[in-house]
Short mmCIF file of C-alpha atoms and ligand atoms in Angstrom, two decimals:
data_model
loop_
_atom_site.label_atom_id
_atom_site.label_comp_id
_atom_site.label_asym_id
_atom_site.label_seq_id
_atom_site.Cartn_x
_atom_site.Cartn_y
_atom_site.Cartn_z
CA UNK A 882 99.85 80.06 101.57
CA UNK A 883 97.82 83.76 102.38
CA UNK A 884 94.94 81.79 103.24
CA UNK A 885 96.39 79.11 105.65
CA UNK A 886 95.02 79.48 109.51
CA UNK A 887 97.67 79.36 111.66
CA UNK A 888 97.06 79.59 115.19
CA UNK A 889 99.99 81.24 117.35
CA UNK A 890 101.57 79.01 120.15
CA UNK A 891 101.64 82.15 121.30
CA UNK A 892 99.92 85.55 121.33
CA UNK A 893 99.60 89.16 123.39
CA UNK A 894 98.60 89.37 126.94
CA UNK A 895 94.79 88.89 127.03
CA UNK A 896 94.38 87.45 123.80
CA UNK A 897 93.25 84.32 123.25
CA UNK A 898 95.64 82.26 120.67
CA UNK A 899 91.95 82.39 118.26
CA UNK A 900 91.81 86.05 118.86
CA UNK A 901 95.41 86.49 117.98
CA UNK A 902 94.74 84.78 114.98
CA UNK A 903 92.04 86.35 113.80
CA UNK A 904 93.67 89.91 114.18
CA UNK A 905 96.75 88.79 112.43
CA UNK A 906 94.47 87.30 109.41
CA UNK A 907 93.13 90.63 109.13
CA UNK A 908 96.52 92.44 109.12
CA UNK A 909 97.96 90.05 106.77
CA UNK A 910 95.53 91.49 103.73
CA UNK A 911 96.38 94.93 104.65
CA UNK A 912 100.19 93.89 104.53
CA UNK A 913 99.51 92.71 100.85
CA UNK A 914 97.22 96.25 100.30
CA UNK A 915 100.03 98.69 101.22
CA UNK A 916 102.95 96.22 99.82
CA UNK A 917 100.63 96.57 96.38
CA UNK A 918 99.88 100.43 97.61
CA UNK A 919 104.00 101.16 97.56
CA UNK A 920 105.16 99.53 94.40
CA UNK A 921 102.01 101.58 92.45
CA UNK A 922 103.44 104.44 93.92
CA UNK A 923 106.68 103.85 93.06
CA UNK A 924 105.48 102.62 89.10
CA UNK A 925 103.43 105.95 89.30
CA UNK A 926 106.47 108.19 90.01
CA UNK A 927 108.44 106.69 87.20
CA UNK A 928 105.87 106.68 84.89
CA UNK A 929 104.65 110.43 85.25
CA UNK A 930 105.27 112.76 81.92
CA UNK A 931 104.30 115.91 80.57
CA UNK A 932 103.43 118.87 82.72
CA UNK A 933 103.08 118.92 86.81
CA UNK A 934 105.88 116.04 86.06
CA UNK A 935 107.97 117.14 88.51
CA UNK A 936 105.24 118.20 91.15
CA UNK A 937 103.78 114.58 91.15
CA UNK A 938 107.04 112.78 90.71
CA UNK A 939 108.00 114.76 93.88
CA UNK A 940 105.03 114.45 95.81
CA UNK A 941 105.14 110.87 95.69
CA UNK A 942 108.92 109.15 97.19
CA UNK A 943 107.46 110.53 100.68
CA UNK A 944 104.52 108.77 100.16
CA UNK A 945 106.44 105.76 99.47
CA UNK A 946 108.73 106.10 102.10
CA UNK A 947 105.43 106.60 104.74
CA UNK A 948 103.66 103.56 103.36
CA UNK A 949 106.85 101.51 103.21
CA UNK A 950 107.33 102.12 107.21
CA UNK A 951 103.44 101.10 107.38
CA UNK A 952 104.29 97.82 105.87
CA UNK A 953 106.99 97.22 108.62
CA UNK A 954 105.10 98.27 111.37
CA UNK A 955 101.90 96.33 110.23
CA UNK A 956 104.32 92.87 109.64
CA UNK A 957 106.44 93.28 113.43
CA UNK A 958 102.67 93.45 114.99
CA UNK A 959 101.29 90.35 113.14
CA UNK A 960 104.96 88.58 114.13
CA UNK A 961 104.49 90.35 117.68
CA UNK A 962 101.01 88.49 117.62
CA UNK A 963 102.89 85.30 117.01
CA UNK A 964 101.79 84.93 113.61
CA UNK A 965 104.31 84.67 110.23
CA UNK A 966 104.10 87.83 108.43
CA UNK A 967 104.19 86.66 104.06
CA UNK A 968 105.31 89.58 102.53
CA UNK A 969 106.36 87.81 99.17
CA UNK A 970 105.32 88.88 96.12
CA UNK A 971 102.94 85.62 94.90
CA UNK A 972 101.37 85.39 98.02
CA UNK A 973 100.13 89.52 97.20
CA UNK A 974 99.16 88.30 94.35
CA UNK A 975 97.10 85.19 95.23
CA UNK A 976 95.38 87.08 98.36
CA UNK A 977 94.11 90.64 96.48
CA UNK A 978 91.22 91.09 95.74
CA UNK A 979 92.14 93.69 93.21
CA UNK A 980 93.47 94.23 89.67
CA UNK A 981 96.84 95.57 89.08
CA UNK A 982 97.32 99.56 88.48
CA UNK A 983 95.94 99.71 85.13
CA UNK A 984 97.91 103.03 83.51
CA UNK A 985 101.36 103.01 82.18
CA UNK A 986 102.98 106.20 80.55
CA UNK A 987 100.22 108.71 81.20
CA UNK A 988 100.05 112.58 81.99
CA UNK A 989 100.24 113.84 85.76
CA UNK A 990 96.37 114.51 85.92
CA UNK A 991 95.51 110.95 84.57
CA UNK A 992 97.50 109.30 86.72
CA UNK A 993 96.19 111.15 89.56
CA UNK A 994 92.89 110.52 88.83
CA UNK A 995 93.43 107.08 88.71
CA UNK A 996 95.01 107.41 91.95
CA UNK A 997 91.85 108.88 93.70
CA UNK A 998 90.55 105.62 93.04
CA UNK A 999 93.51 104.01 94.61
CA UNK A 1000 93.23 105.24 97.60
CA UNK A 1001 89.79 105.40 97.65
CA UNK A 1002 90.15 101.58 97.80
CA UNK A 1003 92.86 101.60 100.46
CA UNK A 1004 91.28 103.52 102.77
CA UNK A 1005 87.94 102.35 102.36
CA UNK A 1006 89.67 98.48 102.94
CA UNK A 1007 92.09 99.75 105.72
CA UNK A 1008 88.90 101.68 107.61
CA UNK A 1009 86.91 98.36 107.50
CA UNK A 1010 89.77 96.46 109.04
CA UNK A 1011 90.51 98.89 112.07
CA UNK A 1012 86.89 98.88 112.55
CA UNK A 1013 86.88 94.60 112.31
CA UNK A 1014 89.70 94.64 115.11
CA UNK A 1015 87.94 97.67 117.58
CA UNK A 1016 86.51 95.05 120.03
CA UNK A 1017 89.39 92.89 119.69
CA UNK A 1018 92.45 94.49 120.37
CA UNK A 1019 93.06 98.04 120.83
CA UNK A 1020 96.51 97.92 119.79
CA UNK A 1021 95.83 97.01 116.74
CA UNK A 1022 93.33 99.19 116.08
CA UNK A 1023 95.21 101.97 117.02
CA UNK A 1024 97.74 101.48 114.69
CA UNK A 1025 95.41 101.17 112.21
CA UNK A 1026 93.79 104.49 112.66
CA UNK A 1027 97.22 106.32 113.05
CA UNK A 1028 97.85 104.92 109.54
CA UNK A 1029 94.23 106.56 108.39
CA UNK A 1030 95.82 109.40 109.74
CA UNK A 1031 98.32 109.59 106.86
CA UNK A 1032 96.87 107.98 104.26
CA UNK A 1033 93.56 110.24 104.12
CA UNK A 1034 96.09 113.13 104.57
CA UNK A 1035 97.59 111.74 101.12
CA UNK A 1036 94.37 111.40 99.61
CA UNK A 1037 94.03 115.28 100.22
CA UNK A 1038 97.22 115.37 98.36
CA UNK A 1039 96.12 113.95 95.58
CA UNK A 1040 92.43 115.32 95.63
CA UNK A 1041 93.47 118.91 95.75
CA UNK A 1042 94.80 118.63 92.30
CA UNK A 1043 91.53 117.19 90.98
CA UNK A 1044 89.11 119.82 93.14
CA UNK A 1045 87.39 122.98 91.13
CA UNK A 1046 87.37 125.92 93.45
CA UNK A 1047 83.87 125.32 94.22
CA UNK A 1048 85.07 122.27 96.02
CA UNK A 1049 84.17 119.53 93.01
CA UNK A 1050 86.29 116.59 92.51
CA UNK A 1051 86.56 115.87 88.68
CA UNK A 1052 86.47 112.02 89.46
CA UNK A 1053 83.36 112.14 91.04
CA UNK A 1054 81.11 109.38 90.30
CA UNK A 1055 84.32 107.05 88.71
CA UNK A 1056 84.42 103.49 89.86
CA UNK A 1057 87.46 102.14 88.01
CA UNK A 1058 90.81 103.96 87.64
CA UNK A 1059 90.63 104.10 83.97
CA UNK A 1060 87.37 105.95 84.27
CA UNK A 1061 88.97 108.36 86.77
CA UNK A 1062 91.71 109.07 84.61
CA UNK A 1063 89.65 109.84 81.67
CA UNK A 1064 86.99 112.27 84.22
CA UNK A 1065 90.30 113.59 85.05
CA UNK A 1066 91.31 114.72 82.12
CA UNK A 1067 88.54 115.46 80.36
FE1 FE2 B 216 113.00 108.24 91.97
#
């Protein structure tokens, strides 16, 4: 269903039905990337122990909260494109191109770690697509980089507790969240 065209009978002043399309495609996958982005949050911030619990479990509801309104904003635009927004949970799972979070019941600086990596995948994803949509609609892309905005600012968030005071992440170098969790910890 995620990877059917559909082209809009209908689209945004100046767009061409194709181009409308084509923006909406690219919105759809980041619709699935923050959907995916706000239930890890959300399976983080139950599954937090030992201590910084409370620090983490706190830090991350307004995270889910800003992500969530993301999500809305990002499906209205594809519909506002004329272009079905699928925001069910098979269709997330049929169009990522990534695994699942990977830790359960873990410590606060594991599962930050791990979340580095997260984002570092978000962000990375979500920079490619606002770039993808610059010479197509500026709309678009504007909303794209006002999500940056936020999500890099998280990042921080989550960075700061993995940064030596000589400015050194502890996850440097990881390239799965498993391995950023253990660089974490270690
Ligand atoms: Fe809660």
């Amino acid at each position: 269903m995620a990877t059917r065209k559909q082209l809009p009978k209908y689209t945004v002043p100046s767009l061409t039905p194709e181009e409308g399309a084509q923006v909406a495609q690219i919105l759809q996958l980041r619709l699935h990337a923050l959907n995916d982005l706000a239930l890890t949050l959300k399976h983080i911030h139950w599954n937090v122990v030992g201590p910084h619990f409370i620090a983490v479990h706190e830090m991350i509801d307004p995270q889910v909260d800003a992500v969530r309104a993301m999500v809305d904003v990002i499906a209205e635009r594809i519909a506002t494109l004329g272009v079905a927004p699928t925001g069910t949970p098979g269709a997330i799972v049929e169009a990522r191109t990534w695994d699942d979070y990977s830790l359960g019941r873990e410590t606060a600086i594991a599962h930050l770690g791990a979340l580095d990596e997260v984002y570092q995948g978000v962000i990375t994803d979500h920079r490619k697509a606002a770039e993808d949509v610059e010479e197509l609609d500026d709309v678009t892309n504007d909303l794209l980089i006002g999500h940056l905005h936020e999500l890099e600012l998280f990042h921080w968030f989550v960075r700061a507790h993995l940064e030596s005071s000589g400015g050194e992440l502890s996850t440097a170098g990881a390239t799965t969240e498993r391995g950023a969790a253990d660089k974490a910890t270690e």
